[in-house]
Each structure stands twice: as C-alpha cells, then as structure tokens.
Short mmCIF file of C-alpha atoms in Angstrom, two decimals:
data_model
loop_
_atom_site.label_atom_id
_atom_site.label_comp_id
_atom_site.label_asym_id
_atom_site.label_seq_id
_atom_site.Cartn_x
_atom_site.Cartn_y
_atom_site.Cartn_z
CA UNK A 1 0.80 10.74 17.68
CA UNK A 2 3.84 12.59 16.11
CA UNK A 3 6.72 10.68 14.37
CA UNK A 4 9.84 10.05 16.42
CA UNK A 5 12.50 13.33 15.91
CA UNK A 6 15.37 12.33 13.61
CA UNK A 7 18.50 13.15 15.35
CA UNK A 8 20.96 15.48 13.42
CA UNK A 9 20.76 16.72 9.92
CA UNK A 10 18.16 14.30 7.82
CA UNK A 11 20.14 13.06 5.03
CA UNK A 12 17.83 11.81 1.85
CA UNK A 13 16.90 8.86 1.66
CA UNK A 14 18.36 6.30 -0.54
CA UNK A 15 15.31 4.63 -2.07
CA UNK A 16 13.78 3.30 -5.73
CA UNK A 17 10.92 5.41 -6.95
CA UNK A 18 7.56 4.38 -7.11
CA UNK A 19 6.35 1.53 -8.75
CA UNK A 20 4.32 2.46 -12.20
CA UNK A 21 0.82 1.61 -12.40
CA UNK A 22 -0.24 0.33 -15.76
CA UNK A 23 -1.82 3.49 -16.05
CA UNK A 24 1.84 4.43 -16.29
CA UNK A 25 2.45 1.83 -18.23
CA UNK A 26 3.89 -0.41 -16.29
CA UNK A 27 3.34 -3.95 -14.16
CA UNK A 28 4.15 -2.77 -10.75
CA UNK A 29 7.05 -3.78 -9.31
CA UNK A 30 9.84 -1.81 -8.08
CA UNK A 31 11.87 0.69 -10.66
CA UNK A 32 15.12 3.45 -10.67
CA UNK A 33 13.81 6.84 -11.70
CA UNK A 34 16.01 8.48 -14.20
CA UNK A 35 16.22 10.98 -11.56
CA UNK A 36 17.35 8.74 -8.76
CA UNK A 37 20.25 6.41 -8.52
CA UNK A 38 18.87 2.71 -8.13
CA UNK A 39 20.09 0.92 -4.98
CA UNK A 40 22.66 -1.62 -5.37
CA UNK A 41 21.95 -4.99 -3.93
CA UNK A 42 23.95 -4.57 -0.55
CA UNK A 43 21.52 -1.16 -0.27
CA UNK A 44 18.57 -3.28 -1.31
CA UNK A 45 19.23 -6.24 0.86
CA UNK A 46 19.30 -3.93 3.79
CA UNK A 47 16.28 -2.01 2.67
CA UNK A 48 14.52 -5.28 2.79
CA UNK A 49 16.11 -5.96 6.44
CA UNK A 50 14.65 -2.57 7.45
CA UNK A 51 11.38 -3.21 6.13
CA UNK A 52 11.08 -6.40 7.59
CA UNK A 53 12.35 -5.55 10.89
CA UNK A 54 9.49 -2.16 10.93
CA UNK A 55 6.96 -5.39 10.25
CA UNK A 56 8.18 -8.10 12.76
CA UNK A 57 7.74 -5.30 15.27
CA UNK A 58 4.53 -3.64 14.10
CA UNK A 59 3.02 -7.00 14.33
CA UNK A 60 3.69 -7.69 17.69
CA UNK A 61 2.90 -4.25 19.11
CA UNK A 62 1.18 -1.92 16.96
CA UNK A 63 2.22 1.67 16.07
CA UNK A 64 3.83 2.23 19.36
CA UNK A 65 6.27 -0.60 19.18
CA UNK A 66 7.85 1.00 16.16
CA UNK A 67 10.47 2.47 18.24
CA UNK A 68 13.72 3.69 15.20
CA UNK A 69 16.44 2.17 17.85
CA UNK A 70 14.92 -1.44 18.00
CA UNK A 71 13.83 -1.30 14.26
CA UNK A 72 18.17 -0.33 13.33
CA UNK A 73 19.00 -3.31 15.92
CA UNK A 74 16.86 -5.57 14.82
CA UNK A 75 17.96 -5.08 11.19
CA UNK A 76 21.91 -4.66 12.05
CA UNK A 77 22.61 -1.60 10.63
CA UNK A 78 22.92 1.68 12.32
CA UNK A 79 20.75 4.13 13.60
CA UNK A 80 22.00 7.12 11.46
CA UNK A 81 21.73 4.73 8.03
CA UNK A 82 18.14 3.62 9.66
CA UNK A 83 17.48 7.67 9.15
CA UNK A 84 18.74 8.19 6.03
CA UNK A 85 16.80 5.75 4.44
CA UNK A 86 13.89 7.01 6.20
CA UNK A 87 13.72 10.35 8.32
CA UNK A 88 10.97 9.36 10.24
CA UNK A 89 8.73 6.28 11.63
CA UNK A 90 5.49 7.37 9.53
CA UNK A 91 8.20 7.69 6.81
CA UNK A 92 8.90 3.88 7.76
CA UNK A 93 5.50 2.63 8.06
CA UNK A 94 4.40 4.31 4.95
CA UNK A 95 7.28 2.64 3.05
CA UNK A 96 6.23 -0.87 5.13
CA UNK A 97 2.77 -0.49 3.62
CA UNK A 98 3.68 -0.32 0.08
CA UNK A 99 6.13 -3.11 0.76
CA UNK A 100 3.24 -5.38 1.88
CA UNK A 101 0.70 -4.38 -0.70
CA UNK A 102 3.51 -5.46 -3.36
CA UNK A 103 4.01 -8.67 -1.26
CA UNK A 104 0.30 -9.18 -1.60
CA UNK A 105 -0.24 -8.31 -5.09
CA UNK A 106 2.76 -11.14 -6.01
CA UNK A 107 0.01 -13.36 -4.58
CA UNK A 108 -3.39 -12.46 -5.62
CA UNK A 109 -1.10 -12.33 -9.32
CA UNK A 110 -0.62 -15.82 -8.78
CA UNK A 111 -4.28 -16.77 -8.36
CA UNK A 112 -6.59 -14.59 -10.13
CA UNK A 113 -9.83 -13.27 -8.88
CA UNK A 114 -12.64 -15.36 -10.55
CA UNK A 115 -15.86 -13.40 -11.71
CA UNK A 116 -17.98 -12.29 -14.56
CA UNK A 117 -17.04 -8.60 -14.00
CA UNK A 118 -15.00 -6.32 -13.44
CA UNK A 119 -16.67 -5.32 -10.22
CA UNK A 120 -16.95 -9.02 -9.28
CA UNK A 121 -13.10 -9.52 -9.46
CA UNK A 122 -11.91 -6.30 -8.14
CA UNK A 123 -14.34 -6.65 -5.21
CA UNK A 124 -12.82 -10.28 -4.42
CA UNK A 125 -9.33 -9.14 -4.94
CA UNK A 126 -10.06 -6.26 -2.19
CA UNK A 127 -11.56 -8.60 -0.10
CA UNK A 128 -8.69 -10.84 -0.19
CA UNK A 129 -6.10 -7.74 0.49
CA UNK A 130 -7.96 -7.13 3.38
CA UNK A 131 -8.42 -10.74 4.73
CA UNK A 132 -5.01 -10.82 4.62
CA UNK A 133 -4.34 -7.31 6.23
CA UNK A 134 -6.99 -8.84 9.06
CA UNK A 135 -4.93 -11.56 9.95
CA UNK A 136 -1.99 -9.08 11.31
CA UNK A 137 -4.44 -6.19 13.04
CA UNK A 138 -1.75 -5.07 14.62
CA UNK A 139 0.28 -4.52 11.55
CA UNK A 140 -2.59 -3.21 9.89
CA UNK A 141 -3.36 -0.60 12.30
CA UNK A 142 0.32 0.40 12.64
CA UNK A 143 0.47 1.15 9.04
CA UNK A 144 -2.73 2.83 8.39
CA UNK A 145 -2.08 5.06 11.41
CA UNK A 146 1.43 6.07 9.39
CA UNK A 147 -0.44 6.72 6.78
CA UNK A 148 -2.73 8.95 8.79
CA UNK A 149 -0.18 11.25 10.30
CA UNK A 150 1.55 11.28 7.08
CA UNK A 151 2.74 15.06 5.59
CA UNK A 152 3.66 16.57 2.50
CA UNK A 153 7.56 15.35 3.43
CA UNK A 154 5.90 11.84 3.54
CA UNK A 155 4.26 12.10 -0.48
CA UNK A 156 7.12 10.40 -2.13
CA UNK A 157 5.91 7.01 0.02
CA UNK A 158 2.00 7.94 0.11
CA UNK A 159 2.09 7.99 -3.29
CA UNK A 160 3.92 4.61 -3.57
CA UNK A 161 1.23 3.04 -1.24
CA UNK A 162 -1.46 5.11 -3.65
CA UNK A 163 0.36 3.64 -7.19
CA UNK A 164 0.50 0.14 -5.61
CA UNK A 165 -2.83 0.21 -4.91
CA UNK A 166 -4.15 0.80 -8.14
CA UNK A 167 -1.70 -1.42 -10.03
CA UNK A 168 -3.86 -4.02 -7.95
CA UNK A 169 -7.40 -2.96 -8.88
CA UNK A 170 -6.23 -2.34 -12.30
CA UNK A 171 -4.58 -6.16 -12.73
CA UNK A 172 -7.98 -6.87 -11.22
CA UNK A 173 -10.69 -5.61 -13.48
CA UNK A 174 -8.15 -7.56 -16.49
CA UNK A 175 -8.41 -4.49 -19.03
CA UNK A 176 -7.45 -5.09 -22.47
CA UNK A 177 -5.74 -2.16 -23.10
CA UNK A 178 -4.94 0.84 -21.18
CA UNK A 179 -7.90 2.22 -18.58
CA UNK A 180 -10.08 5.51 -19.81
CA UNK A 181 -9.93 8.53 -17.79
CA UNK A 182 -13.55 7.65 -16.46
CA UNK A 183 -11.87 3.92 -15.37
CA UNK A 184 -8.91 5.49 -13.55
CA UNK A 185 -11.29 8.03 -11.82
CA UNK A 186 -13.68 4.72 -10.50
CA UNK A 187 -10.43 3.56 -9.72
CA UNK A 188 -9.21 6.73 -7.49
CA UNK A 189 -13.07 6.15 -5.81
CA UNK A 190 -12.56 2.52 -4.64
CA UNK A 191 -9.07 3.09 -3.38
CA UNK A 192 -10.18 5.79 -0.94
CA UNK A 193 -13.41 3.61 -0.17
CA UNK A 194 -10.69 0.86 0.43
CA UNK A 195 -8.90 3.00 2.90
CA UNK A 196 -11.74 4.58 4.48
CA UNK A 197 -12.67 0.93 4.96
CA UNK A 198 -9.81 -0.13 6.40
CA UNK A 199 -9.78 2.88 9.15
CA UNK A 200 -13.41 2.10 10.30
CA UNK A 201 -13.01 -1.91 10.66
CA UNK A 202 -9.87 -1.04 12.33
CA UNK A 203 -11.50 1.18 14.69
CA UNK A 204 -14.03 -0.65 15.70
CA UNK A 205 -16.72 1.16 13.70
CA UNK A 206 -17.65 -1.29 10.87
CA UNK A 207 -17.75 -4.84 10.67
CA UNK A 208 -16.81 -7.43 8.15
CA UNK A 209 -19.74 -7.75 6.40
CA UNK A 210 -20.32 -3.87 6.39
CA UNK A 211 -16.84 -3.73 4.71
CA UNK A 212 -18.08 -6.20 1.96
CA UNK A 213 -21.38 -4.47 1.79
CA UNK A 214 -19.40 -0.81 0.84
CA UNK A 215 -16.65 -2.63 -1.22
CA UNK A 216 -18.86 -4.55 -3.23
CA UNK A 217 -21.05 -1.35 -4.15
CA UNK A 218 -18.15 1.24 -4.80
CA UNK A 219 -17.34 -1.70 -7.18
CA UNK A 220 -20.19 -1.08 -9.17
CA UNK A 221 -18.85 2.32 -10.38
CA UNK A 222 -16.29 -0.17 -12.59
CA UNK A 223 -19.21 -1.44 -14.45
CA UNK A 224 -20.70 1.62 -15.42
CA UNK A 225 -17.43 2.68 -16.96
CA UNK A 226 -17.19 0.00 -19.25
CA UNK A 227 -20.60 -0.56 -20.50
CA UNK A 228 -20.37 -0.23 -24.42
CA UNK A 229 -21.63 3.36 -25.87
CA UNK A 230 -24.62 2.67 -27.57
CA UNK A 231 -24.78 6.56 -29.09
CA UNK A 232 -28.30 9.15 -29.29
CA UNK A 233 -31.62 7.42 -29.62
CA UNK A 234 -29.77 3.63 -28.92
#
C-alpha cells in the first residue's frame, strides 16, 4: 500500500540524525549532526507528540489507521508542520520504529541479558525486543509494513531503525573494546534474520518457537567470531 501524498511542496524535515552505534563510537541515543541543526526543545517536545500520537494510533488499528490528519490532531500541531517533519506516513512509521527500539533498548539497558555468551545474551535480548514488539501486534505490523514500502527518500530513517538495532546487539554481546569487521558483519546477519523474523511471525508464517529456533542459531555466528586465534598447526 503506497504512503499517503503530501500536499504541496515537501519541506525537509526538521529532525536529529541518527543515533551512533558503538561501532561509531557511540552509546546510542539521539545526536545533532554537524550537518544538521539540532531541534530545540519546543521542536523536540512536539517531535515526541508526533511520534507518540503515529503509536497510540498504530496500536489500535494497524497500518491503515495511520491516517496524517488524525496523527496532526491528535498531536495538536498542524497538518503542514506534521509534513515537514515527515513527508510521508512510511516516513512516520519508519521514524516510530526507531523511536520504540530506543524506548526498548533504555530497558533491556536497565536489566542486562544474563548468559555465558555472547550468543546466549544477544539471543535473550532479541527475544525480549520481540516479546515486547508481540504484545502491540498491531503496532508491530504497522511499523514493519513502513519499513517494507520504504524508498531511497525513506534511508535517512531506515538507517536510524538499522543503527538502533545494532547499538542493541552490540550492548548485548558486552564487547570490551570496539567490534572486528567479522563481529559487525555477524552483526549485519542477525539484524536481517531479526527482521525477516519479525515479517514471518507477523504474517502468520512462523511461530514463536520457530522464531527462537532461527534467532538462537543466527546467534551462533557471534561465537565463531570471537573464538581466540590459535595460529597454523594450533
């Protein structure tokens, strides 16, 4: 299904650039980039309105209940500002994504994954992500649809979603220092299992335990990246 038309010119949208992953060095989080002006707080605070508004409504009706007029009257501002911050309802949705997988990372940050492994913890942290993305389906599917239909105008917030992402496997798998190439490319693999996963369950095609089942073992790439080198003839 094809984004809603913005009416009028599309202005740019006045929005924070993505969060680094430590890969990037950084924490996650949200960040100006030196080649965007950072929102002040009366921009911010009605970002956050907009965002929470695309939710609220998403969660009651899916995809389809994302309609750009109720999301700028549920979140008092108007229609045309709605649009500038972003041209489009997959442009919305995207950005509502990211917004919850930061929401959820706060959390799983404040309780750990337990485990022996890497693979152990990332696999429970995963798991929990998608527990909690379970208990809103409709949400859920809303978003992941977005993210479907998504085009190259949408890669600024794809890639948000994307960085988000692996800021929580990588806080996960508790690295000592910065991940290896090898590490970050395991890492690329789960997310897109993660996804993929997501998509499946959502559409009816995979169950709970099947989405352990493929979790768990793309997990198992983590290990083999950080087993020590033991050299020629070891």
């Amino acid at each position: 299904m094809p984004a809603e038309a913005t009416p009028g010119a599309r202005a740019a949208r006045p929005s924070p650039a993505p969060a680094p992953s430590r890969a990037q060095g950084g924490q996650g989080g949200t960040s100006a980039s030196p080649s965007a002006s950072p929102l002040t707080e009366r921009q911010e605070a009605r970002r956050r309105r907009i965002l929470h508004a695309s939710a609220q409504l998403a969660g009651r009706g899916g995809f389809d209940a994302v309609q750009m007029r109720e999301v700028a009257e549920s979140s008092q501002v108007a229609l045309g500002t709605l649009y500038r911050y972003f041209p489009s309802k997959v442009h919305l949705l995207v950005a509502t994504m990211q917004d919850q997988l930061e929401r959820m990372h706060g959390t799983l940050r404040k309780k750990p994954p337990a485990g022996d492994s890497a693979a152990e913890r990332v696999t429970e942290t995963l798991m929990r992500a998608f527990r909690a993305l379970q208990r809103e389906p409709h949400l859920a599917d809303a978003m992941v649809r977005a993210l479907t239909f998504a085009d190259r105008s949408v890669s600024p917030e794809v890639d948000q979603v994307s960085r988000q992402t692996t800021a929580i496997i990588l806080d996960a798998m508790g690295l000592d220092g910065d991940p290896t190439p090898e590490q970050l490319s395991a890492v690329r693999v789960i997310e897109h299992t993660w996804h993929s996963a997501l998509i499946t369950w959502l559409s009816g095609r995979a169950s709970i335990a099947q989405v352990r089942i493929d979790i768990e073992t793309v997990c198992r790439l983590i290990d083999l990246t950080t087993e020590p080198d033991r050299g020629p003839g070891a």
